[in-house]
XYZ file of C-alpha atoms in Angstrom:
708
model
C 20.104 -45.410 11.489
C 23.100 -45.883 9.373
C 25.852 -43.359 9.065
C 24.955 -42.772 5.367
C 21.256 -42.150 6.346
C 22.257 -39.706 8.975
C 24.685 -37.762 6.701
C 21.722 -37.774 4.074
C 19.452 -36.142 6.602
C 21.987 -33.292 7.287
C 22.596 -32.832 3.525
C 19.300 -31.391 2.587
C 19.381 -28.460 5.289
C 22.992 -27.697 4.472
C 22.232 -27.599 0.596
C 19.227 -25.303 1.271
C 21.242 -22.963 3.440
C 23.971 -22.810 1.006
C 21.414 -21.987 -1.844
C 19.832 -19.143 0.130
C 23.276 -17.688 1.026
C 23.945 -17.691 -2.391
C 20.727 -15.966 -3.356
C 21.413 -13.341 -0.679
C 24.930 -12.750 -1.902
C 24.107 -12.420 -5.717
C 20.488 -10.914 -5.374
C 20.653 -8.940 -2.157
C 21.956 -5.764 -3.563
C 18.816 -5.554 -5.968
C 16.835 -4.412 -2.787
C 18.848 -1.211 -3.169
C 18.769 -0.983 -7.009
C 14.931 -1.192 -7.726
C 14.971 2.660 -7.667
C 17.010 2.539 -10.981
C 13.917 1.095 -12.810
C 11.351 3.037 -10.889
C 9.528 6.162 -12.252
C 7.930 8.856 -10.415
C 6.152 10.281 -13.400
C 2.520 10.429 -12.144
C 1.259 10.896 -15.793
C 2.285 7.274 -16.343
C -0.173 6.103 -13.623
C -3.370 7.500 -15.087
C -6.467 5.432 -15.982
C -5.885 3.776 -19.378
C -9.395 4.550 -20.940
C -9.991 7.962 -19.343
C -10.635 11.195 -21.472
C -7.693 12.921 -19.816
C -5.476 10.195 -20.820
C -6.435 10.330 -24.485
C -5.808 14.036 -24.305
C -2.280 13.414 -23.151
C -1.562 11.270 -26.240
C -3.346 13.997 -28.562
C -1.442 17.082 -27.137
C 1.959 15.480 -27.897
C 1.346 16.303 -31.691
C 1.245 20.083 -30.696
C 4.776 20.032 -29.013
C 7.845 19.997 -31.173
C 9.619 18.750 -28.236
C 8.033 17.133 -25.198
C 8.678 19.277 -22.206
C 7.861 19.679 -18.436
C 6.963 23.356 -17.444
C 8.392 25.182 -14.472
C 6.542 28.309 -13.292
C 8.656 31.063 -11.836
C 6.770 33.084 -9.389
C 8.238 36.571 -8.076
C 6.956 38.532 -5.205
C 8.370 41.681 -3.490
C 10.557 41.169 -0.609
C 8.374 43.075 1.700
C 5.216 42.582 -0.054
C 3.515 45.256 -2.280
C 3.824 46.002 -6.029
C 6.326 44.082 -8.178
C 5.451 45.240 -11.519
C 8.380 47.624 -11.874
C 10.598 44.517 -11.966
C 8.783 42.956 -14.947
C 11.565 43.737 -17.403
C 14.389 42.339 -15.244
C 12.341 39.251 -14.429
C 11.913 38.508 -18.214
C 15.536 39.168 -18.838
C 16.510 36.700 -15.970
C 14.801 33.867 -17.424
C 15.369 34.772 -21.025
C 19.007 34.173 -20.641
C 18.484 30.539 -19.670
C 17.689 29.641 -23.398
C 20.293 27.202 -24.788
C 21.339 25.925 -21.322
C 21.670 22.127 -20.846
C 18.228 20.700 -19.996
C 16.192 23.926 -20.995
C 13.880 23.752 -23.917
C 13.144 27.029 -25.944
C 12.754 30.377 -24.723
C 10.869 31.263 -21.462
C 7.694 33.231 -21.534
C 7.794 36.973 -20.600
C 7.124 37.848 -17.026
C 3.299 38.434 -16.610
C 1.794 40.411 -13.830
C -0.814 39.601 -11.457
C -4.193 41.396 -11.354
C -3.264 42.777 -8.023
C 0.412 43.722 -9.206
C 1.966 42.023 -6.353
C 3.373 38.980 -8.279
C 4.938 38.061 -11.448
C 5.140 34.635 -13.232
C 6.938 33.174 -16.290
C 7.085 29.724 -17.565
C 10.480 27.759 -18.259
C 10.201 24.440 -20.211
C 12.707 21.714 -19.318
C 13.408 18.389 -20.621
C 10.939 15.676 -19.209
C 13.429 12.989 -18.734
C 16.160 14.671 -16.936
C 16.115 12.184 -14.073
C 19.001 12.951 -11.487
C 19.726 16.169 -13.297
C 16.419 17.831 -12.668
C 17.473 19.278 -9.230
C 20.496 20.752 -10.931
C 18.452 22.410 -13.847
C 15.832 23.730 -11.254
C 18.812 25.059 -9.190
C 20.028 26.752 -12.310
C 16.646 28.383 -12.894
C 16.218 29.489 -9.270
C 19.663 31.137 -9.333
C 18.688 33.124 -12.609
C 15.243 34.100 -11.376
C 16.917 35.101 -8.198
C 18.951 37.787 -9.792
C 16.167 40.209 -9.869
C 16.760 42.955 -7.017
C 14.094 43.456 -4.410
C 12.122 40.148 -5.072
C 11.942 36.611 -4.037
C 11.628 33.935 -6.621
C 9.913 30.540 -6.211
C 9.505 27.605 -8.629
C 6.145 25.870 -8.861
C 4.510 23.678 -11.480
C 4.923 20.031 -12.473
C 8.603 19.854 -12.893
C 9.209 21.541 -9.325
C 6.675 19.024 -7.893
C 8.309 16.077 -9.594
C 11.554 17.079 -8.025
C 10.045 17.278 -4.575
C 8.505 13.954 -4.931
C 11.847 12.471 -5.983
C 13.490 14.009 -3.084
C 10.859 12.424 -0.828
C 11.699 9.087 -2.200
C 15.582 9.592 -2.352
C 17.191 7.011 0.013
C 13.928 5.043 0.310
C 15.710 1.806 0.091
C 18.033 2.301 2.910
C 15.831 4.385 5.227
C 12.707 2.371 5.066
C 14.478 -1.036 5.016
C 16.480 -0.017 8.049
C 13.621 1.462 10.098
C 11.547 -1.651 9.406
C 14.182 -4.285 10.286
C 15.291 -2.421 13.424
C 11.789 -2.383 14.601
C 11.060 -5.901 13.806
C 14.434 -7.014 15.376
C 13.579 -5.133 18.733
C 10.059 -6.740 18.798
C 11.297 -10.137 18.284
C 14.054 -9.838 20.881
C 11.322 -8.822 23.399
C 8.988 -11.514 22.259
C 11.528 -14.496 22.190
C 14.063 -13.240 24.641
C 16.568 -15.161 22.289
C 19.608 -13.865 20.658
C 19.905 -16.096 17.523
C 16.169 -16.647 16.383
C 15.307 -12.949 15.718
C 18.584 -12.656 13.670
C 17.595 -15.842 11.697
C 14.201 -14.519 10.970
C 15.352 -11.146 9.928
C 18.019 -12.903 7.529
C 15.279 -14.932 6.013
C 13.081 -11.818 5.433
C 16.137 -9.795 3.928
C 16.736 -12.962 1.644
C 13.170 -12.934 0.587
C 13.211 -9.223 -0.233
C 16.412 -9.545 -2.162
C 14.986 -12.369 -4.365
C 11.481 -10.428 -4.956
C 13.483 -7.207 -5.797
C 15.727 -9.009 -8.304
C 12.684 -10.643 -9.987
C 10.744 -7.322 -10.026
C 14.030 -5.483 -11.315
C 14.308 -7.779 -14.124
C 10.588 -7.381 -15.248
C 10.582 -3.668 -14.745
C 13.781 -3.433 -16.806
C 11.835 -5.204 -19.510
C 8.824 -2.875 -19.171
C 6.642 -5.858 -18.092
C 5.792 -4.220 -14.710
C 5.802 -0.645 -13.701
C 7.461 0.464 -10.567
C 7.254 3.786 -8.799
C 8.306 4.930 -5.286
C 5.062 3.986 -3.587
C 4.966 0.370 -5.158
C 8.795 0.139 -4.116
C 8.100 1.083 -0.545
C 5.084 -1.074 -0.051
C 7.025 -4.037 -1.587
C 9.786 -3.653 0.924
C 7.290 -3.669 3.872
C 5.083 -6.162 2.547
C 7.880 -8.663 2.245
C 9.539 -7.984 5.612
C 6.099 -8.053 7.353
C 4.720 -11.182 5.720
C 8.043 -13.320 6.045
C 8.320 -12.340 9.656
C 4.671 -13.321 10.266
C 4.965 -16.679 8.509
C 8.294 -17.350 10.288
C 6.563 -16.688 13.843
C 3.892 -19.193 13.066
C 6.460 -21.826 11.991
C 8.967 -21.117 14.772
C 6.276 -21.262 17.526
C 5.252 -24.695 16.306
C 8.780 -25.918 16.135
C 9.341 -24.801 19.539
C 6.244 -26.821 20.645
C 7.356 -29.899 18.640
C 10.998 -29.889 19.680
C 9.813 -29.905 23.274
C 7.809 -33.168 22.356
C 10.423 -34.875 20.100
C 14.062 -35.860 21.011
C 14.914 -35.715 17.353
C 15.085 -32.341 15.726
C 14.298 -33.703 12.286
C 11.152 -35.435 13.576
C 10.166 -32.027 15.393
C 10.482 -30.020 12.101
C 8.750 -32.407 10.160
C 5.999 -32.267 12.522
C 5.971 -28.497 12.831
C 5.860 -28.255 8.923
C 3.063 -30.745 8.704
C 1.059 -28.665 11.153
C 1.698 -25.239 9.842
C 2.458 -25.192 6.148
C -1.176 -25.385 5.158
C -2.016 -22.247 7.363
C 1.039 -20.435 5.846
C 0.410 -21.246 2.196
C -3.479 -20.554 2.533
C -2.628 -17.244 4.215
C -0.097 -16.260 1.550
C -2.665 -17.246 -1.207
C -5.356 -14.820 0.385
C -2.786 -11.965 0.147
C -1.297 -12.849 -3.212
C -4.873 -13.371 -4.631
C -6.118 -10.085 -3.213
C -3.088 -8.423 -4.628
C -3.578 -9.920 -7.949
C -7.271 -8.729 -8.018
C -5.819 -5.264 -8.493
C -4.978 -6.328 -12.063
C -8.665 -5.589 -12.715
C -8.149 -1.885 -11.990
C -8.127 0.641 -14.537
C -5.311 2.595 -12.694
C -1.876 1.676 -13.733
C -0.359 2.072 -10.344
C -2.954 -0.364 -8.876
C -2.053 -2.808 -11.564
C 1.407 -2.401 -10.920
C 1.290 -3.232 -7.176
C -0.757 -6.341 -7.956
C 1.984 -8.565 -9.464
C 4.740 -6.853 -7.595
C 3.184 -7.426 -4.188
C 2.207 -11.215 -5.182
C 5.877 -11.666 -6.142
C 6.932 -10.515 -2.901
C 4.533 -12.828 -0.962
C 5.584 -15.829 -2.823
C 9.212 -15.101 -2.060
C 8.329 -14.693 1.548
C 6.553 -18.156 1.662
C 9.457 -19.562 -0.148
C 11.838 -18.403 2.317
C 9.866 -19.427 5.410
C 9.400 -23.045 4.133
C 12.767 -23.633 2.932
C 15.504 -21.385 4.419
C 13.984 -21.202 7.814
C 13.448 -24.989 8.375
C 16.963 -25.586 7.266
C 18.661 -23.000 9.874
C 16.264 -24.172 12.638
C 17.059 -27.831 12.112
C 20.800 -27.018 11.937
C 20.588 -24.931 15.168
C 18.249 -27.187 17.006
C 17.416 -25.782 20.607
C 20.269 -23.438 20.328
C 17.964 -21.399 18.000
C 16.154 -20.544 21.204
C 19.137 -19.627 23.485
C 19.049 -18.624 26.138
C 15.511 -19.799 26.487
C 14.936 -23.633 26.499
C 11.870 -25.236 24.860
C 10.898 -27.424 27.912
C 8.533 -30.484 27.538
C 5.667 -30.443 29.850
C 2.274 -32.059 30.177
C 0.560 -28.799 31.065
C -0.934 -27.367 27.806
C -1.300 -24.084 29.631
C 2.419 -23.584 30.436
C 3.858 -20.558 28.950
C 0.536 -19.280 27.910
C -0.924 -17.941 31.173
C -2.324 -14.753 29.918
C -4.034 -16.652 26.833
C -5.268 -19.195 29.140
C -7.083 -16.430 31.118
C -8.484 -14.925 27.871
C -9.651 -18.314 26.697
C -11.301 -18.934 30.123
C -13.141 -15.455 29.817
C -14.386 -16.466 26.358
C -15.732 -19.720 27.710
C -17.431 -18.353 30.471
C -19.335 -15.525 28.837
C -19.028 -15.885 24.991
C -22.194 -14.001 24.198
C -21.443 -11.198 26.293
C -17.970 -11.043 24.752
C -19.006 -10.826 21.072
C -21.853 -8.601 21.723
C -19.567 -5.963 23.443
C -17.028 -6.515 20.668
C -19.340 -6.330 17.830
C -21.073 -3.182 19.167
C -17.801 -1.459 19.592
C -16.613 -2.223 16.034
C -20.067 -1.242 14.721
C -19.791 2.209 16.535
C -16.471 2.705 14.945
C -17.609 1.724 11.416
C -20.480 4.357 11.595
C -17.851 7.068 10.981
C -16.424 5.174 7.845
C -18.815 7.256 5.364
C -17.255 10.386 6.623
C -13.772 9.457 5.194
C -13.415 11.403 1.969
C -11.482 9.892 -0.874
C -11.736 12.665 -3.299
C -7.932 13.146 -3.579
C -5.364 14.992 -1.560
C -4.950 18.663 -2.368
C -1.376 19.712 -3.718
C -0.650 21.639 -0.361
C -1.340 18.352 1.527
C 0.546 15.826 -0.725
C 3.717 16.121 1.367
C 3.393 15.938 5.144
C 6.207 18.501 5.607
C 7.036 21.902 3.944
C 8.301 21.669 0.432
C 9.304 24.507 -1.964
C 7.057 23.464 -4.735
C 4.095 23.662 -2.500
C 5.014 27.078 -1.030
C 5.376 28.269 -4.522
C 2.057 27.005 -5.674
C 0.374 28.476 -2.765
C 1.901 31.953 -3.711
C 0.784 31.376 -7.129
C -2.714 30.750 -6.138
C -2.907 33.857 -3.906
C -2.150 36.176 -6.895
C -3.261 34.491 -9.960
C -6.434 32.536 -10.979
C -6.539 29.277 -8.972
C -5.812 27.321 -12.128
C -2.752 29.208 -13.394
C -0.044 26.789 -14.455
C -2.301 23.935 -14.608
C -4.864 24.817 -17.335
C -7.661 22.514 -18.666
C -6.339 21.129 -22.010
C -9.038 20.999 -24.737
C -8.340 19.150 -27.910
C -10.944 19.830 -30.838
C -11.471 19.960 -34.485
C -9.854 23.122 -36.062
C -13.034 23.910 -38.008
C -15.000 24.126 -35.005
C -12.497 26.401 -33.111
C -14.638 29.494 -32.668
C -17.763 27.712 -31.152
C -15.491 25.518 -28.880
C -13.735 28.714 -27.781
C -16.938 30.400 -26.951
C -18.294 27.441 -25.085
C -15.337 27.287 -23.109
C -15.437 30.824 -22.167
C -19.030 30.742 -21.322
C -18.500 27.892 -18.862
C -18.936 28.843 -15.180
C -15.764 28.545 -13.507
C -13.449 29.206 -16.426
C -11.409 32.415 -16.161
C -9.955 32.474 -19.746
C -9.548 30.225 -22.712
C -7.230 30.643 -25.827
C -5.995 28.518 -28.577
C -2.282 27.307 -28.706
C -0.270 29.166 -31.442
C 2.745 27.974 -33.396
C 5.009 29.402 -30.541
C 3.591 26.817 -28.179
C 1.866 29.430 -26.171
C -2.045 30.292 -25.755
C -3.161 33.429 -27.655
C -1.282 36.017 -29.613
C -1.301 34.587 -33.114
C -2.808 32.113 -35.501
C -3.818 28.869 -33.742
C -1.472 25.776 -34.346
C -3.078 23.157 -36.342
C -2.131 19.477 -36.362
C -3.946 16.801 -38.384
C -6.917 18.956 -38.486
C -7.008 19.512 -34.563
C -6.365 22.433 -32.380
C -5.475 22.897 -28.606
C -7.224 25.345 -26.405
C -5.681 26.080 -22.842
C -8.607 27.031 -20.451
C -7.494 28.497 -17.215
C -9.886 27.914 -14.409
C -10.782 30.248 -11.588
C -10.522 27.736 -8.691
C -7.277 25.934 -7.655
C -6.572 23.085 -9.846
C -6.747 20.497 -6.987
C -10.009 21.815 -5.572
C -13.552 20.285 -5.805
C -14.701 23.442 -7.381
C -12.163 22.897 -10.228
C -13.222 19.391 -10.773
C -16.960 20.601 -11.016
C -15.793 23.167 -13.755
C -14.112 20.363 -15.635
C -17.490 18.534 -15.628
C -19.225 21.489 -16.896
C -16.525 22.221 -19.472
C -16.643 18.777 -20.798
C -20.423 19.034 -21.333
C -20.304 22.273 -22.890
C -17.524 21.445 -25.570
C -18.932 17.953 -26.029
C -22.277 19.601 -27.056
C -20.402 21.401 -29.832
C -21.534 19.644 -33.002
C -18.560 18.231 -35.104
C -15.899 19.404 -32.680
C -15.113 15.904 -31.356
C -13.677 17.679 -28.354
C -11.818 16.313 -25.302
C -10.823 17.804 -22.127
C -7.838 16.884 -20.074
C -5.315 18.624 -17.974
C -4.249 18.301 -14.192
C -7.576 18.866 -12.870
C -9.127 16.399 -15.419
C -6.716 13.808 -14.657
C -7.400 14.111 -10.867
C -11.252 13.813 -11.561
C -10.839 10.794 -13.817
C -8.550 9.146 -11.334
C -11.144 9.634 -8.489
C -13.916 8.328 -10.660
C -11.965 5.247 -11.711
C -10.871 4.440 -8.123
C -14.600 4.399 -7.201
C -15.405 1.991 -10.140
C -12.336 -0.124 -8.952
C -13.642 -0.470 -5.466
C -17.107 -1.580 -6.652
C -15.453 -4.171 -8.869
C -12.398 -5.378 -6.778
C -13.802 -5.428 -3.465
C -16.565 -8.398 -4.006
C -13.901 -10.256 -6.139
C -11.418 -10.139 -3.293
C -13.964 -11.436 -0.723
C -15.107 -14.177 -3.181
C -11.487 -15.233 -3.678
C -10.708 -15.339 0.153
C -14.016 -16.987 1.058
C -13.239 -19.777 -1.570
C -9.733 -20.323 -0.015
C -11.151 -20.536 3.379
C -13.756 -22.985 2.383
C -11.095 -25.305 1.028
C -8.743 -24.904 4.122
C -11.498 -25.310 6.859
C -13.873 -27.463 5.003
C -16.670 -25.674 6.069
C -19.253 -23.067 4.653
C -20.418 -21.209 7.805
C -16.953 -20.580 9.420
C -15.349 -18.949 6.221
C -18.467 -16.589 6.064
C -18.035 -15.735 9.511
C -14.465 -14.988 9.285
C -14.888 -13.059 6.203
C -17.789 -10.854 7.705
C -15.669 -10.078 10.797
C -12.631 -8.889 8.888
C -14.703 -6.826 6.604
C -16.241 -5.172 9.568
C -12.832 -4.750 11.014
C -12.019 -2.829 7.807
C -14.980 -0.530 8.103
C -14.210 0.237 11.882
C -10.625 0.918 10.899
C -11.972 3.464 8.036
C -14.207 5.163 10.634
C -11.383 5.668 13.153
C -9.178 6.839 10.382
C -11.719 9.441 9.286
C -11.429 11.000 12.657
C -7.920 10.737 13.133
C -6.957 12.121 9.672
C -9.350 15.147 10.095
C -8.809 16.125 13.886
C -5.256 14.751 14.379
C -3.389 14.788 11.193
C -5.288 17.737 9.576
C -5.859 15.874 6.313
C -8.874 17.225 4.277
C -9.148 14.001 2.286
C -7.306 10.917 1.167
C -5.856 9.778 -1.971
C -8.585 8.031 -4.230
C -6.700 4.695 -3.977
C -6.292 4.731 -0.171
C -9.532 2.955 0.656
C -8.871 0.083 -1.826
C -5.344 -0.467 -0.773
C -6.393 -0.400 2.805
C -9.121 -3.003 1.893
C -6.720 -5.323 0.118
C -4.075 -5.280 2.859
C -6.437 -5.309 5.939
C -9.071 -8.003 4.657
C -6.175 -10.308 3.158
C -3.722 -9.793 6.213
C -6.776 -9.897 8.709
C -7.842 -13.217 7.233
C -4.301 -14.433 7.801
C -4.485 -14.378 11.599
C -8.033 -15.919 11.545
C -6.461 -18.631 9.510
C -3.612 -19.235 12.037
C -6.206 -19.384 14.635
C -8.928 -21.482 13.206
C -6.791 -23.882 11.434
C -5.172 -24.691 14.919
C -8.738 -24.849 16.373
C -9.583 -27.332 13.874
C -6.740 -29.572 14.665
C -7.279 -29.279 18.297
C -10.998 -29.901 17.763
C -10.291 -33.230 15.972
C -8.565 -34.566 19.027
C -10.376 -32.673 21.848
C -13.854 -31.698 20.770
C -15.152 -28.316 19.645
C -15.349 -26.648 22.718
C -11.961 -27.723 24.118
C -10.522 -27.094 20.524
C -11.358 -23.355 20.723
C -10.085 -23.026 24.223
C -6.933 -24.897 23.110
C -6.373 -23.085 19.913
C -6.871 -19.567 21.300
C -4.420 -20.392 24.106
C -1.794 -21.877 21.833
C -1.873 -19.278 19.178
C -2.705 -16.198 21.022
C 0.886 -15.236 21.868
C 2.376 -15.858 18.596
C -0.477 -14.276 16.556
C -0.433 -11.170 18.693
C 3.220 -10.938 18.403
C 2.902 -11.323 14.490
C 0.197 -8.647 14.527
C 2.563 -6.151 16.510
C 5.380 -6.765 14.167
C 3.294 -6.251 10.770
C 1.692 -3.231 12.419
C 5.042 -1.786 13.418
C 6.425 -2.721 9.781
C 3.658 -0.793 8.001
C 3.972 2.123 10.560
C 7.514 2.475 9.103
C 5.918 3.834 5.827
C 5.392 6.970 7.808
C 9.001 7.895 7.576
C 8.337 8.674 3.962
C 6.924 12.311 4.070
C 3.965 11.563 1.601
C 0.403 11.874 2.704
C -0.596 8.734 0.757
C 1.800 6.638 2.536
C 1.210 7.937 5.805
C -2.543 7.275 5.409
C -1.948 3.919 4.279
C 0.624 3.336 7.212
C -2.016 4.325 9.626
C -4.813 2.396 8.254
C -3.051 -0.899 8.020
C -1.209 -0.504 11.376
C -4.256 0.313 13.315
C -6.329 -2.080 11.527
C -3.969 -4.917 12.147
C -3.743 -4.156 15.782
C -7.598 -3.832 15.988
C -8.007 -7.142 14.251
C -5.237 -8.951 16.456
C -6.606 -7.714 19.749
C -10.241 -7.654 19.249
C -11.469 -9.689 16.243
C -9.227 -12.531 16.453
C -8.701 -12.640 20.278
C -12.276 -12.092 21.344
C -15.002 -11.787 18.641
C -14.209 -14.797 16.429
C -13.547 -17.264 19.463
C -16.610 -16.026 21.300
C -18.811 -16.267 18.178
C -17.295 -19.880 17.539
C -17.791 -20.815 21.205
C -21.447 -19.540 21.201
C -22.326 -21.210 17.823
C -20.662 -24.384 18.621
C -20.222 -27.236 16.194
C -22.854 -25.790 13.830
C -20.305 -23.080 12.977
C -18.338 -25.961 11.030
C -21.378 -27.076 8.976
C -21.438 -28.983 6.804
C -18.178 -30.574 7.908
C -18.241 -33.189 10.913
C -15.931 -31.635 13.508
C -15.125 -32.970 16.796
C -13.330 -35.531 18.862
C -12.001 -38.458 16.916
C -13.231 -41.838 18.383
C -12.795 -45.391 17.606
C -14.932 -46.955 14.911
C -18.559 -47.305 16.266
C -18.082 -44.854 19.203
C -20.174 -41.779 19.217
C -18.180 -38.475 18.665
C -19.123 -35.059 19.630
C -18.932 -33.199 16.367
C -22.421 -32.458 15.556
C -24.558 -34.454 17.811
C -25.390 -31.308 20.008
C -25.830 -28.022 17.908
C -25.730 -24.678 19.658
C -23.231 -23.708 22.328
C -20.298 -25.591 23.120
C -20.061 -29.368 21.942
C-alpha cells in the first residue's frame, strides 16, 4: 500500500473525530440549557379535544387578567378554634395588593365549618417563572404575621413551585448520576481504562447534539418540552448510546483478534453489527414516534424528542466510536488484550455453560421460564392507572401537599379546585339548580364581575356565564371524578344551556380516559411496526412473531411485579395514567433490541454452522455483552429515581426491572430454548442453515423440529 493510501485511510477517522469534538464543544452546553425552553405548566399537556380543555379556553374570557391562585390556609398553633383571627388574616393578605407578581385583591379569610381553619385566595401572575418562589415567600411572610396561627400555601401556584423545585438542577444531577453509574459498570465489565471513557464521551456528544436540536425546535414552538420529557431524553440517549456502543466494541474486540489490520477489523465489525444497531434503533424510534397518535400533548411531545435522541445515539455509535477505536487500536482495551484464539468458547465460559444447558433441555427451560412469566403477568390487571393523588405526586414531603391535606381536613374536599361550568347566560338558573342537585356537589355559584363566585350579579361574556361548583370529595379522588361524570350528565341535560364542565378534577378524568384510548390505539401500532422491522431484518415470519410475543409477555410480567411493589413496598395507591403506555413503549422497543442483537448473531452463525450450532454460538458470543448492556440500561433508567416525582419513580422501576427480566430470563433462556426446541422451522419461510457448495445438501430446512 502506498504512503498516500495509508494517509488517506487515517484521514477519515481523524476528520470524524475532529467533527465530533467540534459538535461536543459547540453543542454540549445545550444539555444544560434545555430547561430554558421547558415548561412545567401541566395545563399545557391536557388532551386536545377533551371537554375540560375547551373549558380552559372558554373561561379565559371571564378573567380580566390570567392568574394562578394561591390558597392560604391558617390553623391555630395548638389546634382548636381560629375564627377570632379572621380579621387579622384578612388584613395580612389584603396588604399584598399592588405588590410585584400579585394580581388584584385577595379574598377575605373565610372560616371552615368546624371553626378550626381559615382560607383566603391570592391571585398571582401565571408566567412568573423563576420569580414564583419569591412571590410565594412574600405571601407566606405576610400570612405568617397573624399571631397564634400557622399559615400554609396550597393551590396550583404552590404545586407548580414545588414541581419546578423537583426539576431544579435536573440537568446536572440526573446526568451526573447516570454517567457515573454507567462508567462504574463499564469499568467492571471491560476492566479497561480508556474504553469506558470513550463510550461515555460518545454518549455525551450524542446527548449534546440531541439537546441542541430539541432546544432549537422547542424555542420555535415546534415541539414542547417539560421536566419529565427532559429527564427521559437524557436517560434514553445515555442508555441507548451505551448499549449500541457495547455491541460494536464487543464485535470489534473479536475482529481485531482475528485481523492484523485495525482498519480491516473495524470494517468487519461494522459489517457484522451495523444492521442490528440500526434495526434496534429503528424499533425504539418508531415506537416513540407512534406516540404522535396520542391525544395527550405530553405523549406527543416525547415521541419526536425521544426519536431525535435515538438517531443521535446511533449517529455517534457508527461514526465517532469507530473513528476513535481505529485510532486507538488494541490500546482501547488496555490493560486487557484481545487475543486471537481458535477456541470459540474462550472468554465466554459462563455463557457456554448457559448455552449447554439450553441445548440439553430446551423444552424444560422454556416451560419453566414461561410459567414464571405467566405467573407474574397474572397480577398485571391489579395495576391501577387512574392517576396519582395530589399527596402522592411527590415521593418526599412538600409544603404544597401538606397545605392541601390541611385544607382537605377542614373544608369540603374540592375547596380550591372547583369544577368549572361554562353555560349559556339565559339558562343560568336551571344549570345552577342541576349542579346543586347533583350528588357529590357541596355548593355552586355563578362568578360575578369581581371574579368571585356568588355575592352579586353574574358576569356575562358573549352570552356565557361561569359557575364554580365545589365538590364534597377531594379533587383528586375517584369519588370526585364520579361526581364530575354525574355533573356533566346533569348540566348537559339542561336544554339550550350548551354547558361544559372542566376544572382540575375534570382534567384528571379526561386525561385518564384519553390515556386508556391511547393505549388501545398505540399498543397494536407499535407491535405492528416492530414486527415489520424484525421481518425485514431476520427474513422470517415465525421468528419475529415469537420475539414480539415474548417481549409483550415480559411487559405484562413486569406490570404484575410492579403492581405488587408499588402497593406493598412503595405505598402508591395508583400510577399516573400515562405510566403503562410509557412502560410499554420503552420495554417492548428496548426488549426487542436485545433479541435483535441475539438473533441477528444467531442468524449469522447459523448460515455458517447450522441452526443448532448457530443458536449455541450466538448465545455464547452475545451473552456477556447483551447482559452488560441490559445492566447499563437498567441502571441508567433507575437514575430517574433521583427526581422525587412518583411518575418518574414508577417509570424508573418498570423499565429497570423489565429490562433486567428481559435480559436475564427472556433473552438468555426463553428465546434460545424456544428457538432450539422448534429448530429450523422457526425461521420459516426463510432457508437458514449451513452454507454448502453448489449441489451439496444443506441442513436448513431438511429436518423440521428440534435442532437441525
